[in-house]
Structure formats: C-alpha cells, structure tokens
XYZ file of C-alpha atoms in Angstrom:
691
model
C -0.089 0.017 0.115
C 2.868 2.369 0.864
C 4.343 1.898 -2.587
C 0.907 2.544 -4.216
C 0.718 5.652 -2.107
C 4.177 6.869 -2.857
C 3.549 6.374 -6.637
C 0.419 8.518 -6.636
C 1.968 10.989 -4.178
C 4.957 11.760 -6.424
C 2.613 11.938 -9.547
C 0.578 14.577 -7.760
C 3.303 16.456 -6.072
C 5.628 16.741 -9.002
C 3.384 16.647 -12.227
C 0.582 18.460 -13.949
C -2.510 16.370 -13.235
C -5.005 16.218 -16.117
C -8.403 14.768 -15.303
C -10.323 13.805 -18.357
C -13.752 12.367 -19.033
C -17.369 13.202 -18.045
C -16.497 12.904 -14.209
C -14.062 15.701 -14.261
C -14.067 17.582 -17.626
C -11.266 20.064 -16.809
C -7.809 20.421 -15.691
C -6.053 21.731 -12.759
C -2.243 22.211 -12.156
C -0.857 21.130 -8.825
C 2.195 23.221 -8.125
C 5.272 21.291 -7.130
C 5.653 21.625 -3.344
C 7.716 19.909 -0.672
C 6.384 20.060 2.792
C 7.736 18.898 5.998
C 4.717 18.037 8.102
C 6.833 18.258 11.315
C 7.365 21.945 10.492
C 3.783 22.665 9.040
C 1.899 21.132 11.991
C 2.245 21.259 15.724
C 3.214 18.158 17.738
C -0.324 18.192 18.953
C -1.723 17.267 15.517
C -1.867 14.022 13.912
C -0.628 15.346 10.665
C 2.844 16.051 12.414
C 3.551 12.395 12.551
C 2.989 11.732 8.872
C 6.025 10.917 6.684
C 6.754 13.286 3.889
C 5.476 10.783 1.331
C 2.271 9.980 3.160
C 1.681 13.627 3.735
C 1.903 14.191 0.090
C -0.400 11.366 -0.496
C -2.968 12.391 2.120
C -2.870 16.040 1.569
C -4.383 16.895 4.769
C -7.257 19.458 5.500
C -10.420 20.349 3.984
C -11.712 23.864 3.088
C -14.652 25.000 0.917
C -15.072 28.247 -0.810
C -18.185 29.507 -2.048
C -17.703 31.419 -5.376
C -21.187 32.385 -5.919
C -24.971 31.682 -5.583
C -27.269 32.194 -8.171
C -30.973 31.803 -8.303
C -32.291 31.049 -11.866
C -35.802 31.622 -13.096
C -37.012 28.154 -11.763
C -35.958 29.544 -8.231
C -33.744 26.550 -7.576
C -30.472 28.029 -6.256
C -27.252 27.049 -7.731
C -24.033 27.214 -5.618
C -20.564 27.373 -7.266
C -18.075 25.700 -4.797
C -14.335 25.012 -4.605
C -12.706 22.314 -2.338
C -9.094 22.452 -1.364
C -6.646 21.026 1.308
C -4.466 22.866 3.692
C -2.015 23.809 0.901
C -4.741 25.158 -1.274
C -4.774 22.374 -3.723
C -7.862 20.881 -5.106
C -9.599 17.957 -3.613
C -11.585 15.246 -5.499
C -15.198 15.266 -4.277
C -15.616 11.604 -4.894
C -12.314 10.715 -2.995
C -10.816 8.769 -5.881
C -7.995 11.111 -7.069
C -7.445 12.450 -3.611
C -8.163 10.331 -0.610
C -11.272 10.870 1.476
C -14.734 11.382 -0.226
C -16.331 14.664 0.579
C -19.802 14.691 2.153
C -21.334 18.156 1.716
C -24.683 19.307 2.968
C -26.135 22.841 2.264
C -28.621 24.913 4.162
C -30.231 28.238 2.652
C -31.956 30.641 4.917
C -32.971 34.255 4.900
C -32.202 36.592 7.673
C -34.815 38.750 9.643
C -32.566 41.667 10.912
C -35.295 43.013 13.145
C -35.916 39.745 15.112
C -32.089 38.711 14.619
C -33.027 35.158 13.462
C -33.087 33.002 10.360
C -35.876 31.064 8.484
C -34.572 28.236 6.319
C -36.055 27.416 2.944
C -34.462 24.005 3.215
C -36.514 21.771 5.538
C -37.510 18.338 6.532
C -40.459 16.629 8.164
C -39.476 14.837 11.488
C -42.093 12.497 12.942
C -41.852 11.476 16.566
C -42.215 7.791 17.242
C -43.095 8.775 20.841
C -45.762 11.417 20.306
C -46.737 10.752 16.487
C -46.293 14.472 16.021
C -44.679 15.705 12.841
C -42.512 18.899 12.925
C -41.290 20.727 9.970
C -37.605 21.401 10.777
C -34.895 23.460 9.132
C -32.341 21.166 7.663
C -29.848 20.620 4.816
C -31.107 20.426 1.166
C -31.901 16.770 0.113
C -32.008 15.375 -3.405
C -30.039 18.312 -5.141
C -27.563 17.607 -7.838
C -23.732 18.121 -7.906
C -21.905 18.806 -11.242
C -18.180 18.441 -11.238
C -16.638 21.010 -13.522
C -12.973 20.220 -12.751
C -10.829 18.670 -9.958
C -11.900 20.532 -6.762
C -14.521 22.629 -8.387
C -18.397 21.920 -8.724
C -21.858 23.330 -8.574
C -24.754 22.295 -6.513
C -28.395 22.690 -7.852
C -30.812 22.676 -4.948
C -33.786 20.436 -5.083
C -35.662 23.055 -2.858
C -37.584 25.670 -4.854
C -37.834 28.951 -3.320
C -41.144 30.673 -2.793
C -42.275 32.771 -5.746
C -42.722 35.628 -3.568
C -39.366 35.502 -1.657
C -37.900 38.672 -0.640
C -34.745 39.348 -2.795
C -33.897 42.433 -0.746
C -33.195 40.296 2.391
C -29.751 38.959 3.510
C -29.678 35.309 2.501
C -27.023 32.758 3.818
C -25.778 29.627 2.298
C -24.434 27.616 5.214
C -22.417 24.449 4.521
C -21.292 21.593 6.840
C -19.228 18.856 5.370
C -16.968 15.976 6.080
C -13.815 14.594 4.387
C -13.654 10.929 5.094
C -10.004 10.372 6.052
C -10.257 8.510 9.220
C -8.811 5.455 7.764
C -5.692 7.271 6.289
C -5.170 9.978 8.857
C -6.666 8.773 11.868
C -9.333 11.274 11.876
C -11.882 12.948 9.510
C -11.733 16.718 8.313
C -14.758 18.992 8.793
C -15.321 22.194 6.825
C -18.087 24.833 7.598
C -18.706 27.980 5.654
C -21.346 30.742 5.640
C -21.902 32.959 2.624
C -24.036 36.002 2.917
C -25.743 37.435 -0.187
C -28.661 39.406 -1.416
C -30.532 37.898 -4.426
C -31.088 41.358 -5.874
C -27.343 41.620 -6.084
C -27.067 44.490 -3.874
C -24.440 44.738 -0.965
C -25.099 42.963 2.152
C -25.535 45.464 4.972
C -27.488 43.265 7.649
C -25.928 39.895 8.779
C -26.068 37.923 11.924
C -22.916 38.672 14.050
C -23.792 38.152 17.787
C -21.361 35.641 19.149
C -17.876 35.214 17.909
C -16.637 31.652 17.101
C -13.639 32.292 19.523
C -15.993 32.863 22.406
C -17.452 29.298 22.004
C -14.077 27.828 21.530
C -12.409 29.091 24.505
C -14.077 26.278 26.318
C -15.395 23.915 23.626
C -12.189 23.598 22.071
C -13.427 23.498 19.450
C -17.168 23.712 19.283
C -18.622 20.607 17.357
C -21.915 18.987 17.306
C -23.950 16.432 15.463
C -21.007 14.015 15.104
C -18.491 16.868 14.773
C -19.428 18.200 11.309
C -21.184 21.404 12.712
C -18.511 23.748 14.151
C -19.455 27.292 13.335
C -22.009 29.019 15.477
C -23.359 30.993 12.457
C -23.953 27.804 10.811
C -25.971 26.494 13.910
C -28.349 29.508 13.843
C -29.488 29.060 10.261
C -31.198 25.789 11.456
C -31.668 26.386 15.258
C -34.387 29.021 14.672
C -37.905 29.361 16.146
C -39.196 27.336 13.013
C -37.552 24.171 14.465
C -38.898 22.217 17.356
C -38.130 18.573 18.894
C -41.351 16.709 18.106
C -40.559 14.321 20.838
C -40.477 16.797 23.623
C -42.177 19.805 22.172
C -39.030 21.849 23.208
C -37.879 24.506 20.654
C -34.313 24.281 19.576
C -34.208 27.870 18.672
C -30.619 28.778 19.394
C -31.087 31.600 21.840
C -33.333 29.359 23.955
C -31.365 26.074 23.447
C -27.983 27.378 24.200
C -29.162 29.439 27.387
C -30.984 26.247 28.656
C -28.021 23.984 27.973
C -25.577 26.179 29.727
C -27.813 26.824 32.727
C -28.888 23.134 32.843
C -28.859 22.221 36.591
C -29.950 25.601 37.635
C -32.977 25.975 35.571
C -36.148 26.555 37.644
C -37.815 23.858 35.680
C -35.204 21.398 36.292
C -35.078 22.174 40.010
C -38.822 21.647 40.018
C -38.362 18.168 38.748
C -38.779 18.451 34.932
C -35.582 17.372 33.132
C -34.390 19.445 30.158
C -34.209 16.921 27.330
C -33.640 17.153 23.622
C -34.164 14.091 21.449
C -31.695 13.920 18.742
C -30.538 11.710 15.830
C -31.741 8.117 16.038
C -33.837 8.861 19.182
C -30.694 9.696 21.183
C -31.631 11.195 24.499
C -29.735 14.285 25.273
C -30.396 15.169 28.930
C -28.833 18.650 29.944
C -30.255 18.684 33.331
C -26.838 18.132 34.879
C -24.849 20.690 33.023
C -23.093 23.281 35.089
C -21.631 26.317 33.608
C -18.056 26.555 35.014
C -18.656 30.330 35.894
C -21.381 32.571 36.995
C -24.235 32.201 34.319
C -24.806 36.010 34.587
C -21.489 36.678 33.018
C -23.137 37.197 29.706
C -20.078 38.597 28.034
C -18.313 35.229 28.065
C -20.454 34.470 24.953
C -21.844 37.809 23.871
C -18.279 39.253 23.297
C -16.365 41.364 20.919
C -15.457 41.521 18.062
C -19.013 40.300 17.264
C -20.912 43.538 15.907
C -24.037 42.537 17.499
C -22.478 41.272 20.725
C -24.473 44.031 22.767
C -27.700 42.579 21.732
C -28.043 40.822 25.061
C -28.622 44.000 26.771
C -30.004 46.258 23.996
C -32.716 43.909 22.768
C -34.530 42.109 25.470
C -37.162 39.635 24.346
C -39.373 36.978 25.997
C -37.709 33.935 24.261
C -34.162 34.688 25.307
C -34.940 35.866 28.661
C -37.501 33.152 29.487
C -34.942 30.552 28.474
C -32.985 30.931 31.802
C -35.913 32.346 33.678
C -38.123 29.495 32.580
C -40.511 29.710 35.430
C -41.791 33.081 34.231
C -44.896 32.820 32.138
C -45.433 35.841 30.038
C -48.958 34.710 28.873
C -50.265 34.607 32.434
C -47.914 37.065 33.997
C -46.822 34.392 36.642
C -43.428 35.349 38.324
C -43.134 38.333 36.103
C -43.579 41.681 38.224
C -44.818 43.418 35.126
C -47.386 41.032 34.473
C -48.768 39.699 31.213
C -46.658 40.450 28.107
C -48.226 39.547 24.792
C -45.199 40.488 22.710
C -41.661 41.946 22.863
C -42.580 45.515 22.222
C -42.775 46.548 25.993
C -39.507 44.734 27.308
C -37.181 47.595 26.802
C -39.515 49.991 28.820
C -38.436 48.333 32.115
C -35.358 46.450 30.968
C -33.184 49.288 29.796
C -29.601 48.517 29.021
C -28.101 49.859 32.284
C -29.683 51.554 35.275
C -27.964 53.495 38.068
C -27.335 50.678 40.557
C -26.720 46.919 40.693
C -29.539 44.449 40.845
C -32.118 46.809 39.476
C -34.553 46.010 36.408
C -31.996 47.055 33.953
C -30.389 44.084 32.038
C -26.862 44.835 33.055
C -28.070 45.492 36.699
C -30.114 42.342 36.821
C -27.171 40.337 35.611
C -24.718 41.928 37.957
C -22.610 39.341 39.689
C -22.854 39.676 43.387
C -19.055 38.982 43.953
C -18.251 41.713 41.567
C -20.821 44.272 42.776
C -19.911 47.976 42.673
C -20.759 47.988 46.320
C -17.699 46.137 47.175
C -14.597 48.165 47.955
C -12.034 45.514 46.750
C -9.348 43.645 48.664
C -5.685 43.257 47.675
C -2.833 41.559 49.637
C 0.896 41.372 49.262
C 3.444 39.544 51.445
C 6.179 41.920 52.168
C 8.801 39.629 53.665
C 9.168 36.324 55.590
C 12.135 35.904 58.039
C 13.335 33.131 60.450
C 12.913 30.240 58.091
C 15.591 28.002 59.150
C 14.651 24.369 60.281
C 13.160 24.586 63.753
C 12.390 28.274 63.719
C 9.151 30.090 63.933
C 8.672 32.164 60.749
C 7.813 35.740 60.884
C 5.517 36.863 57.959
C 4.995 40.531 57.167
C 1.956 41.489 54.794
C -0.131 44.301 53.726
C -3.943 44.227 52.972
C -5.614 47.313 51.187
C -8.690 48.118 49.530
C -8.878 49.044 45.964
C -8.198 52.581 46.626
C -5.222 51.864 48.623
C -6.523 52.233 52.089
C -4.908 49.836 54.688
C -7.060 47.394 56.400
C -6.262 46.260 59.992
C -6.074 42.472 60.298
C -8.273 42.501 63.239
C -11.024 43.458 60.934
C -11.199 39.981 59.431
C -11.524 38.004 62.801
C -10.903 34.407 62.168
C -11.225 34.941 58.382
C -7.644 35.910 58.025
C -5.106 33.161 58.061
C -1.508 32.396 56.986
C -0.193 29.102 55.741
C 3.143 27.548 54.918
C 4.143 24.478 53.336
C 7.132 22.716 51.744
C 9.407 21.833 50.188
C 8.647 23.254 46.819
C 9.936 20.148 45.010
C 6.891 18.346 46.230
C 4.727 19.741 49.082
C 4.530 16.831 51.626
C 3.203 18.243 54.926
C -0.459 18.149 56.239
C -1.493 21.648 55.609
C -3.808 21.655 58.604
C -0.865 21.780 60.926
C 0.601 24.877 59.267
C -2.509 27.051 58.791
C -3.016 29.622 61.524
C -5.524 32.467 62.166
C -3.653 35.704 61.903
C -6.151 38.221 62.924
C -4.141 39.023 66.010
C -1.142 40.132 63.942
C 0.559 43.495 65.028
C -0.325 46.435 62.765
C 1.567 49.589 62.347
C -1.062 51.243 60.137
C 0.390 49.814 56.951
C 2.017 46.481 57.435
C 0.923 43.592 59.665
C 3.348 41.256 61.320
C 2.579 37.722 62.491
C 4.884 35.163 64.039
C 3.897 31.485 63.396
C 3.038 29.406 66.428
C 4.152 26.285 64.567
C 7.896 25.914 63.882
C 9.203 24.839 60.518
C 9.955 21.169 61.069
C 13.629 20.494 62.190
C 13.961 17.936 59.242
C 12.701 20.341 56.630
C 14.768 20.933 53.605
C 14.821 23.039 50.489
C 12.403 26.162 49.893
C 9.123 26.696 51.702
C 6.048 28.588 50.453
C 4.070 31.142 52.408
C 0.508 32.427 51.541
C -2.460 34.048 53.151
C -6.160 34.226 52.770
C -8.479 37.075 53.878
C -12.204 37.593 53.379
C -15.044 39.692 54.608
C -18.798 39.395 54.422
C -20.467 42.352 52.648
C -24.127 43.055 53.088
C -25.613 44.122 49.658
C -28.042 47.025 49.827
C -29.718 46.725 47.342
C -29.366 43.138 46.896
C -30.602 40.697 44.188
C -34.356 40.266 44.234
C -33.774 36.436 44.827
C -30.641 36.776 46.919
C -28.159 36.550 48.108
C -28.257 39.315 50.693
C -24.563 38.971 51.681
C -21.429 38.184 49.462
C -17.840 37.103 50.482
C -15.189 39.609 49.327
C -11.646 38.141 49.440
C -8.082 38.784 48.260
C -6.176 37.059 45.650
C -3.880 34.851 47.651
C -0.156 35.998 47.316
C 2.585 33.302 47.451
C 5.997 34.135 48.863
C 9.049 31.576 48.700
C 11.749 31.595 51.310
C 14.716 29.333 51.561
C 14.937 26.763 54.360
C 18.183 25.002 53.524
C 18.582 26.153 49.923
C 21.120 28.750 49.123
C 18.436 30.776 47.580
C 14.711 30.367 47.400
C 13.605 28.065 44.666
C 10.080 28.636 43.439
C 7.574 25.918 43.018
C 7.569 24.479 39.505
C 4.828 26.098 37.198
C 2.825 23.631 35.700
C -0.713 25.147 34.906
C -1.521 28.637 34.021
C -4.211 30.167 36.165
C -5.252 32.249 33.129
C -6.105 28.953 31.342
C -8.367 27.973 34.304
C -9.992 31.396 34.114
C -10.878 31.007 30.638
C -13.546 28.663 31.456
C -14.042 29.429 35.204
C -14.108 33.118 34.848
C -12.332 33.465 38.171
C -11.297 30.414 39.894
C -12.644 30.720 43.419
C -13.033 27.805 45.755
C -13.581 26.786 49.460
C -16.068 29.633 50.163
C -14.672 31.956 47.399
C -11.418 32.815 48.967
C -8.860 30.307 47.430
C -8.107 31.765 44.052
C -4.518 30.980 43.261
C -3.502 27.500 41.865
C -0.051 28.313 43.228
C -1.585 28.183 46.667
C -3.762 25.247 45.940
C -0.895 22.898 45.448
C 0.458 23.564 48.908
C -2.566 21.724 50.508
C -3.450 19.486 47.492
C -0.220 17.601 47.883
C 0.465 13.869 47.314
C 0.110 13.003 50.985
C -3.190 14.669 51.392
C -6.653 13.177 51.658
C -10.111 13.732 52.795
C -9.649 11.939 56.108
C -10.607 14.974 58.154
C -14.275 14.950 56.827
C -14.927 11.418 55.429
C -17.339 9.223 57.574
C -15.938 5.934 58.734
C -18.476 4.086 56.872
C -17.120 5.591 53.537
C -13.521 4.629 54.084
C -10.727 4.291 52.657
C -9.953 7.967 52.187
C -9.754 9.727 48.791
C -6.665 11.460 47.592
C -6.745 15.166 46.872
C -3.417 15.415 45.346
C -3.756 18.310 42.803
C -2.437 16.339 39.754
C -4.757 13.428 40.320
C -7.718 15.529 41.586
C -7.977 17.873 38.723
C -7.488 15.268 36.170
C -10.351 13.137 37.816
C -12.736 16.185 38.139
C -12.310 17.212 34.571
C -12.792 13.523 33.311
C -16.055 13.505 35.169
C -18.578 11.436 33.344
C -15.936 9.473 31.527
C -14.446 8.027 34.663
C -14.889 4.252 35.266
C -14.427 4.730 39.015
C -16.320 6.612 41.597
C -14.632 9.974 42.455
C -16.154 11.374 45.721
C -14.498 13.887 47.984
C -15.842 14.552 51.393
C -15.304 18.235 52.287
C -16.153 20.899 54.977
C -18.957 20.061 57.265
C -19.027 16.496 55.799
C -20.232 17.784 52.339
C -20.285 14.928 49.818
C -18.778 16.121 46.493
C -19.198 13.661 43.621
C -17.698 14.774 40.285
C -18.853 11.902 38.177
C -21.463 13.870 36.369
C -18.851 16.739 35.389
C -18.995 17.343 31.614
C -15.807 18.737 30.382
C -16.673 20.924 27.439
C -13.230 20.629 25.572
C -11.078 17.938 24.342
C -9.059 16.510 27.112
C -6.244 15.500 24.708
C -5.359 19.002 24.596
C -3.262 19.272 27.658
C -2.492 22.869 27.088
C -5.973 23.933 27.722
C -4.618 23.835 31.391
C -1.005 23.054 31.357
C 1.841 25.415 30.362
C 3.762 24.152 27.244
C 5.811 20.861 27.876
C 4.805 20.574 31.467
C 2.397 17.735 30.726
C 5.182 15.562 29.000
C 6.644 12.626 30.753
C 10.244 12.989 31.987
C 12.636 10.708 33.898
C 11.920 12.178 37.333
C 14.592 11.367 39.976
C 12.747 9.996 43.104
C 14.437 12.603 45.203
C 12.671 15.402 43.463
C 9.106 14.034 43.652
C 6.988 11.944 46.059
C 4.651 9.112 45.517
C 0.766 9.791 45.773
C -1.145 8.067 48.359
C -4.186 6.447 46.533
C -6.002 4.192 48.865
C -9.230 4.223 46.721
C -7.565 3.302 43.408
C -6.289 0.007 41.911
C -3.055 0.204 43.847
C -1.208 2.463 46.291
C 0.873 4.447 46.353
C 1.386 5.654 42.765
C 4.561 7.294 41.507
C 4.237 10.943 40.250
C 3.826 10.244 36.547
C 1.315 7.320 37.175
C -0.765 9.383 39.570
C -1.114 12.083 36.899
C -1.817 9.898 34.054
C -4.184 7.508 35.930
C -6.155 10.509 36.855
C -7.858 10.542 33.524
C -6.881 6.939 32.402
C -8.626 5.214 35.501
C -9.201 1.677 34.150
C -7.848 -1.553 35.592
C -5.821 -2.381 32.581
C -4.085 1.037 32.401
C -3.491 0.851 36.170
C -1.856 -2.652 35.688
C 0.297 -1.369 32.938
C 1.509 1.632 35.127
C 2.033 -0.851 38.043
C 4.333 -3.047 36.215
C 6.388 -0.276 35.093
C 7.065 1.453 38.310
C 8.885 0.658 41.515
C 9.282 2.330 44.959
C 12.409 3.943 43.657
C 11.071 5.279 40.342
C 9.128 4.779 37.158
C 10.066 3.483 33.561
C 7.203 5.686 31.900
C 9.676 7.940 30.072
C 11.076 4.997 28.287
C 7.939 4.795 26.053
C 6.026 7.996 26.843
C 9.007 10.637 26.891
C 9.290 13.013 24.071
C 11.310 10.705 21.828
C 9.270 7.669 22.669
C 7.021 5.700 20.431
C 4.189 6.651 22.687
C 5.052 10.302 23.644
C 2.290 12.068 25.155
C 1.979 14.682 22.380
C 1.674 11.796 19.913
C -0.858 9.647 21.654
C -2.893 12.697 22.482
C -2.633 14.114 18.961
C -5.841 15.484 17.258
C-alpha cells in the first residue's frame, strides 16, 4: 500500500494532473511543493507524525470556498463551490484522485434583521415515534444535484424551490457543513463549515447575523462541534436552530437563543429544580439530557459568550425579548404574568421599557443591573494583599511573616477587621509539598499592625527535618451586606483577596519557587475567576500547597465511607475534569461533611489538549529522580501508592488495564514511564494525544 501511495503522491506532487472524461471535464495544475509535516503542523496534530510521502499522498485538510450563489428563473438556487486541502490544492469530491470522499450538506436561509433570526428554505419533516407528532424542521437540502466542473470545483443545484414571492432584498445565507472521510488514512476526519451572505437582488449585504464570535465558544469547547463533529461554526448553527424548528418528541424548541441558554444553565433551571429534566431527542432517538450541565462560571457573566468583536454582541442588553430571557428564567409565564412583576406580556414591544440596558445601581431591572454578579458588585470596596517579607525560616524556627492588605483605593485594612477569616499558611518543600496543611495554617487576625504593615509570628515552627524552599501564603475575606441586593438573593457576599505566595529558603542557598505546571489564566478562561472553598482560594500556586501527594479527605470522610480519597492536585484535577468519562467513583468529602461527587462533570473541551490547562511541555513525561518527587497515596484506586507520573496519568486513564500497565512499570524508587512515553518515545504524550 505504501508503494501505491508513494507512486500517486509523487505524481501529484511533481506533475501536472490532467483529469479527463465526463466525471471531471477540466484540468488543474498542482504546483510542485515539498512540505515537511513536522514543520507545518504542531506536535499536538496527527499530521505532524506523517512521513513526507504519506503527507503528500494524504494532502491533509479540507476547506470550502463559495464562489457564488445564483437563483435562476425556476427558483432552484445554484451554488458554485471550490474544495481544497490545507495547501490550497484541489480535492476530488468523490475521494478517488485524492483520498477521502467529501460529504457536503447545504442549508439556505433568509435573515430577519429586526428579530435577529433565520428562517430556512431547506426543511424536512420529522415525525416522533413517541408522540406521533410531525414537525417541519430546518435542515440541509436533500435531493439536489452536484455537477463536477474540474478537480476541486463543482456546482450544486438545490432540490428546494424558493417561494415565488421570496424577498430578494433580504440577506440570505448559504451555510455548509461537510466531512472529508479520512479516518482510515489520517486517523481522523476533516470537517469544513462555511457561511456565505448574499442578497438575491445583487445589492451589497448590510445586515448580517453577528452576535457571538466563534472564538468565544471555542475558549471552552476547543473546538465547538456538534452532530458528530461536522457542525462547528456558531453562525451555521443558527441557520437551522431558529424558532421554526422544534423537537417533536418533547415539544421543546431548538431555537438557538433558547437552546443554548438552557443547556448552559442546565442544573440551575427553575424547571429542572422543580423536577422536569431538560431533554432534547436527537438523531436516532438519542436522549440528550442537559439537566446536569453546570456552567463553569457565573451564568450572569453574559459577555463570556456575547463578546467582541461580534458587531451585535451588545444585543444581550440592548434587545430584551421573551424567548431569550425566558430560556433561563423559565418559571416566568409571560402569557399569564406568573413570576413576572410587570405582568402579562403578549409580545416583546414593551420589554425595553423596564429592562433598559443599564440603570443607576446593581440588581435593578436594567439588564446589566439584573445580571450583575454579586461577587463583582460595585458595592464592594475591593481587597488586595501582598507579602512583604518572611524571616526566620531555618529548620526549627518560627517564621515571621509581614504582609499588607488594602482596599482597591489603597486604604490599609487592619488584620483585626477580618476576625477568624484571616489566615496564613506555610508548606514545603517546593520540590513536592509533603506536609499536612492543617498543621501549618493559622488564624492571623491577632497580627500586630503599624497602620500599613501587619506582622505575624507563626506558632508552629518549621520542622527540624525540613529542607529546600518553603512557600508562604495568606487568605483573607469579609462578608459584605448588599443594599440593594438581588431580588432572589443573596443578601450578603464574600469579598476576598487574591492569595499571594512568597518563597523563602529553608536549607537552599536561595529560594527555589515551585515549578509552574498550569496557568491560572487557562483555568479562568472557562471558570471566569477560579474561586473555591467559600470563594477565598483563587490561586493555583496556593492550591498545590494543600493538595499535595500525601493529602486526603480523612478529616471529613465518614468512617463508613473509608478508605480515604486522595486530593493530590495532579490526580484530583484530572479526575474532576474527566468526570462522566471516569470508570471509578470519584467522591471527595469536604467541609462540614459535604459529599462532592464529580462523576457527572461534563468537560466541554477535548481532554487530549493538555495545554488547555498546562503550560507548554509541563504535561510531557520525563525521567523524574525519586528525590525530586514523592508518591501519591491512592487508597481508593487500583493500587497505592502511585509514583508521580502514574498518579497524573491515571487521573484520567482510570481503568484497571491501564493501572496494571503503570504498576508493572513502576517501583518504589522510580518509574519507567519515560522509556515509552517520553518526548522521543513511540508513545510520547503529544503523539498519543494528537488530534
């Protein structure tokens, strides 16, 4: 097979390819080109691992260009299309001359700029076997005809006939979703989406849908993909997900502005809390229950999705409407006026009367005010903290920590104002934190204060056997009563500092900071602001002090639920984000005996993309000297303890066969993981995670 590939590849790469006959009645010249896939693609891409010959044969990628859309006198539109690979070279639609047949689906819809929604001309009947109801849904055209003009160039004539009185002055959008079937030759299929705006009267397009930028979705979804992966563009989605389309099985609309709000607010929907799950029945009667979906940040942070540079991003606060607002607030009945202070609303015309874009205070009826996040209320004065110095850090000494806490305007705050809600913490060594943090966390409200700087002497000494460098941090929070407060609460909110971390040498010649593995900015891409344990632990650099290889939930876990569960950061975060894909139970008991089960977590991205969280290269497997890392106690896993690399990898890959593989390749004095999974190994992390 390789020789066949090589022969075709060389002919295509170095020759002029003439395609004759009725199938492809034209010629295209493929420019000679030598491409090194290792330079053209990152190590996180499957293409990176192709040989030059295989790369030239496969010709990775799939792109569609819409050259034009014409509507002849019979009102059956004709789309002129070009298909190319990543190098801009033509692709054979049938997948004969170039590998991978192209499956191409076209949707044609017109845009109502006043309502900011589409109505598709291309539809299909969908009958529910449950209710026997038939719904006419927006869909791709079916039964049209492709005509191949030359390699990589074809026209598509729609089966759908436009109404005789269709409005030629409206913006029309041709939306295409398509698949290049290359799974067998590349290890993945390629998908292409394109949206082409035009006016049938040939005038310039001045009105177009542009409310949510694709990048906003892809920050979490990495990338957005639905219906088997072929639908990736949010603008493509809205051409079908419009008010004209309902799910005949449940009666739920799949209108985008309703569907997306409901999905992202899943578990918090009033209807779900009242006992009615939010379900959409999909292809082949698949049941899609979104009732457990938890948005990883405050749902009121509307600008996470409605963001620049989308021209109509402000629509969320400038154009209130019942469908959009009632999607999250789904216990409001605009027909009867139930749960709506303004009473019955028969249409959207009066919405903006009360719900102006922005009022003069938080939590009023204005849209921005109603969506104000309590923890970011303008009523909060702000809190900042810095650690000025830490002294007396030799083994056996009681460290002295100096710190400053100020409000946003620079006003110093006396530590006594925080009561027991001010604490300092130390932990070490930074090579791998090893000590129980409960023994080194102390309330510090009694620190001396000179009007600017607070000084506190730890009651606990650094252990006499301590080595290396130790870290020092603090947490401080206060309760603020909101007036006014949100109508539905809360009446109070916690205001806290971002936890500063300071490193001091214990036996090292100079302080050696903790290795940076994850980027907090990456966490906050999805989480908005990472904020845990009551909202006052915000810095991952602090998290790892407590969430170390020796730490578990023994303090809070009931005896009937033993053995204890590890809360080592590298294992815990992988397990939490693997969530519903775990094969084992992952439950942590927390403060007050709270039971926190993470098996229903739905990670919205692709977990193979380690750099969603990690800094570059920090997820790769290295030969770690046992003196630099300690094993993780994993009493609830297949075996314990687990050496550092195994503990991280088994966080996601939690099956028994994988655990057995790790077990036989580790020993109390180290691991052999890097032999196969190191950067140059046959099963390097980048290679096995490549997408």
